[in-house]
Amino acid sequence: GGKMQVILAWDDRNDLDLRIVCPDGTDINFIRRNACGGTLDVDANGDMNSLTDTPVENVFFADPQPGAYRIIVDPYGMRVRPSTPFRVTIRRDGRPDEVISGTAVNGRHNQQVGQFRVDPS
């Protein structure tokens, strides 16, 4: 939940990672789960004991900072195949969802797949 969410979803047991680069340059990722008012609350397929074929990663913002955000997808662990199609959904209060489709490819780390702005309130 929150005023804003960025959701990464894919359909296999590969381990993709969602990263958000905040307006101040800090990173939200599986190591640093909190920054610029956002929290990574779901990190899927990182643990070999809890793999799923329908993984989702989620970053939510209760009160997002104004400025430009970058969305990064990293093919961290390509266990079952060398490429994985994914969907990133950006949800913001008062706006329709924005969906970005792409493909994570083994060896192509930290692909920027989108960006968006949050205006000052």
CSV table of C-alpha atoms in Angstrom, one decimal:
chain,number,residue,atom,x,y,z
A,1,GLY,CA,0.0,0.0,0.0
A,2,GLY,CA,1.0,3.6,0.5
A,3,LYS,CA,0.6,6.7,-1.7
A,4,MET,CA,2.9,5.1,-4.3
A,5,GLN,CA,4.0,1.6,-5.2
A,6,VAL,CA,6.4,0.1,-7.7
A,7,ILE,CA,5.8,-3.6,-8.3
A,8,LEU,CA,8.0,-6.1,-10.2
A,9,ALA,CA,6.4,-9.4,-11.3
A,10,TRP,CA,7.6,-12.3,-13.5
A,11,ASP,CA,6.6,-15.9,-14.1
A,12,ASP,CA,9.5,-18.2,-13.3
A,13,ARG,CA,11.9,-19.2,-10.5
A,14,ASN,CA,14.7,-16.8,-11.5
A,15,ASP,CA,15.7,-14.2,-9.0
A,16,LEU,CA,15.1,-10.7,-10.4
A,17,ASP,CA,15.8,-7.8,-8.1
A,18,LEU,CA,13.9,-4.5,-8.1
A,19,ARG,CA,15.9,-1.4,-7.3
A,20,ILE,CA,14.6,2.2,-7.0
A,21,VAL,CA,17.0,5.1,-7.3
A,22,CYS,CA,15.7,8.0,-5.2
A,23,PRO,CA,15.8,11.7,-6.1
A,24,ASP,CA,18.8,12.1,-3.7
A,25,GLY,CA,20.7,9.2,-5.4
A,26,THR,CA,20.2,6.7,-2.6
A,27,ASP,CA,19.1,3.2,-3.6
A,28,ILE,CA,16.2,1.0,-2.3
A,29,ASN,CA,17.2,-2.6,-2.9
A,30,PHE,CA,17.4,-6.0,-1.2
A,31,ILE,CA,20.3,-4.8,1.0
A,32,ARG,CA,19.1,-1.3,1.8
A,33,ARG,CA,15.3,-1.8,2.1
A,34,ASN,CA,14.4,1.7,3.3
A,35,ALA,CA,15.3,5.1,1.7
A,36,CYS,CA,13.6,8.4,0.7
A,37,GLY,CA,10.3,7.4,2.3
A,38,GLY,CA,10.1,4.0,0.5
A,39,THR,CA,10.4,0.4,1.7
A,40,LEU,CA,11.1,-2.8,-0.1
A,41,ASP,CA,8.7,-5.1,1.7
A,42,VAL,CA,8.8,-8.2,-0.6
A,43,ASP,CA,12.0,-9.7,-2.1
A,44,ALA,CA,11.0,-12.8,-4.0
A,45,ASN,CA,13.1,-15.9,-5.0
A,46,GLY,CA,16.2,-14.8,-3.2
A,47,ASP,CA,15.9,-17.7,-0.8
A,48,MET,CA,16.4,-21.2,-2.5
A,49,ASN,CA,14.0,-22.6,0.1
A,50,SER,CA,11.1,-20.5,-0.8
A,51,LEU,CA,11.1,-20.3,-4.6
A,52,THR,CA,7.8,-19.5,-6.5
A,53,ASP,CA,6.7,-19.5,-10.1
A,54,THR,CA,4.8,-16.3,-9.6
A,55,PRO,CA,7.2,-13.9,-7.8
A,56,VAL,CA,6.6,-10.3,-7.0
A,57,GLU,CA,8.8,-7.6,-5.5
A,58,ASN,CA,7.2,-4.5,-4.0
A,59,VAL,CA,8.4,-1.0,-3.0
A,60,PHE,CA,5.9,1.2,-1.3
A,61,PHE,CA,6.0,4.9,-0.3
A,62,ALA,CA,3.8,6.3,2.4
A,63,ASP,CA,5.1,9.8,1.7
A,64,PRO,CA,7.4,9.9,-1.4
A,65,GLN,CA,9.9,12.7,-1.7
A,66,PRO,CA,9.5,15.0,-4.7
A,67,GLY,CA,11.8,14.5,-7.6
A,68,ALA,CA,12.9,12.0,-10.3
A,69,TYR,CA,13.0,8.2,-9.5
A,70,ARG,CA,14.6,5.6,-11.6
A,71,ILE,CA,13.4,1.9,-11.8
A,72,ILE,CA,16.2,-0.7,-12.2
A,73,VAL,CA,15.7,-4.4,-12.7
A,74,ASP,CA,18.7,-6.7,-12.1
A,75,PRO,CA,18.8,-10.4,-13.2
A,76,TYR,CA,20.5,-11.4,-9.9
A,77,GLY,CA,20.2,-15.2,-10.2
A,78,MET,CA,19.1,-16.7,-13.5
A,79,ARG,CA,18.4,-20.3,-12.3
A,80,VAL,CA,16.0,-21.7,-14.8
A,81,ARG,CA,16.6,-19.8,-18.1
A,82,PRO,CA,18.9,-17.1,-19.4
A,83,SER,CA,16.1,-14.5,-19.9
A,84,THR,CA,12.9,-13.7,-18.1
A,85,PRO,CA,10.0,-11.4,-19.3
A,86,PHE,CA,8.8,-9.1,-16.5
A,87,ARG,CA,6.2,-6.4,-15.7
A,88,VAL,CA,6.7,-3.3,-13.6
A,89,THR,CA,3.6,-1.5,-12.4
A,90,ILE,CA,3.8,2.0,-11.0
A,91,ARG,CA,0.8,2.9,-8.8
A,92,ARG,CA,0.2,6.4,-7.6
A,93,ASP,CA,-2.8,7.9,-5.9
A,94,GLY,CA,-5.1,9.6,-8.3
A,95,ARG,CA,-3.5,8.3,-11.4
A,96,PRO,CA,-4.1,5.2,-13.6
A,97,ASP,CA,-1.5,2.4,-13.2
A,98,GLU,CA,1.5,2.6,-15.5
A,99,VAL,CA,2.8,-0.8,-16.7
A,100,ILE,CA,6.3,-1.3,-18.2
A,101,SER,CA,7.2,-4.6,-19.9
A,102,GLY,CA,10.7,-5.8,-20.5
A,103,THR,CA,13.0,-8.8,-20.4
A,104,ALA,CA,15.8,-9.4,-17.9
A,105,VAL,CA,18.8,-11.1,-19.6
A,106,ASN,CA,21.6,-13.0,-17.8
A,107,GLY,CA,24.7,-10.8,-17.6
A,108,ARG,CA,22.9,-7.5,-18.2
A,109,HIS,CA,22.9,-6.2,-14.7
A,110,ASN,CA,21.1,-3.1,-13.4
A,111,GLN,CA,19.0,-2.3,-16.4
A,112,GLN,CA,17.1,1.0,-16.1
A,113,VAL,CA,13.6,0.1,-17.3
A,114,GLY,CA,11.7,3.3,-16.4
A,115,GLN,CA,11.6,6.5,-14.6
A,116,PHE,CA,8.9,8.9,-13.2
A,117,ARG,CA,8.6,12.1,-11.2
A,118,VAL,CA,6.9,13.0,-8.0
A,119,ASP,CA,5.8,16.7,-7.9
A,120,PRO,CA,6.0,18.6,-4.6
A,121,SER,CA,2.6,18.6,-2.9
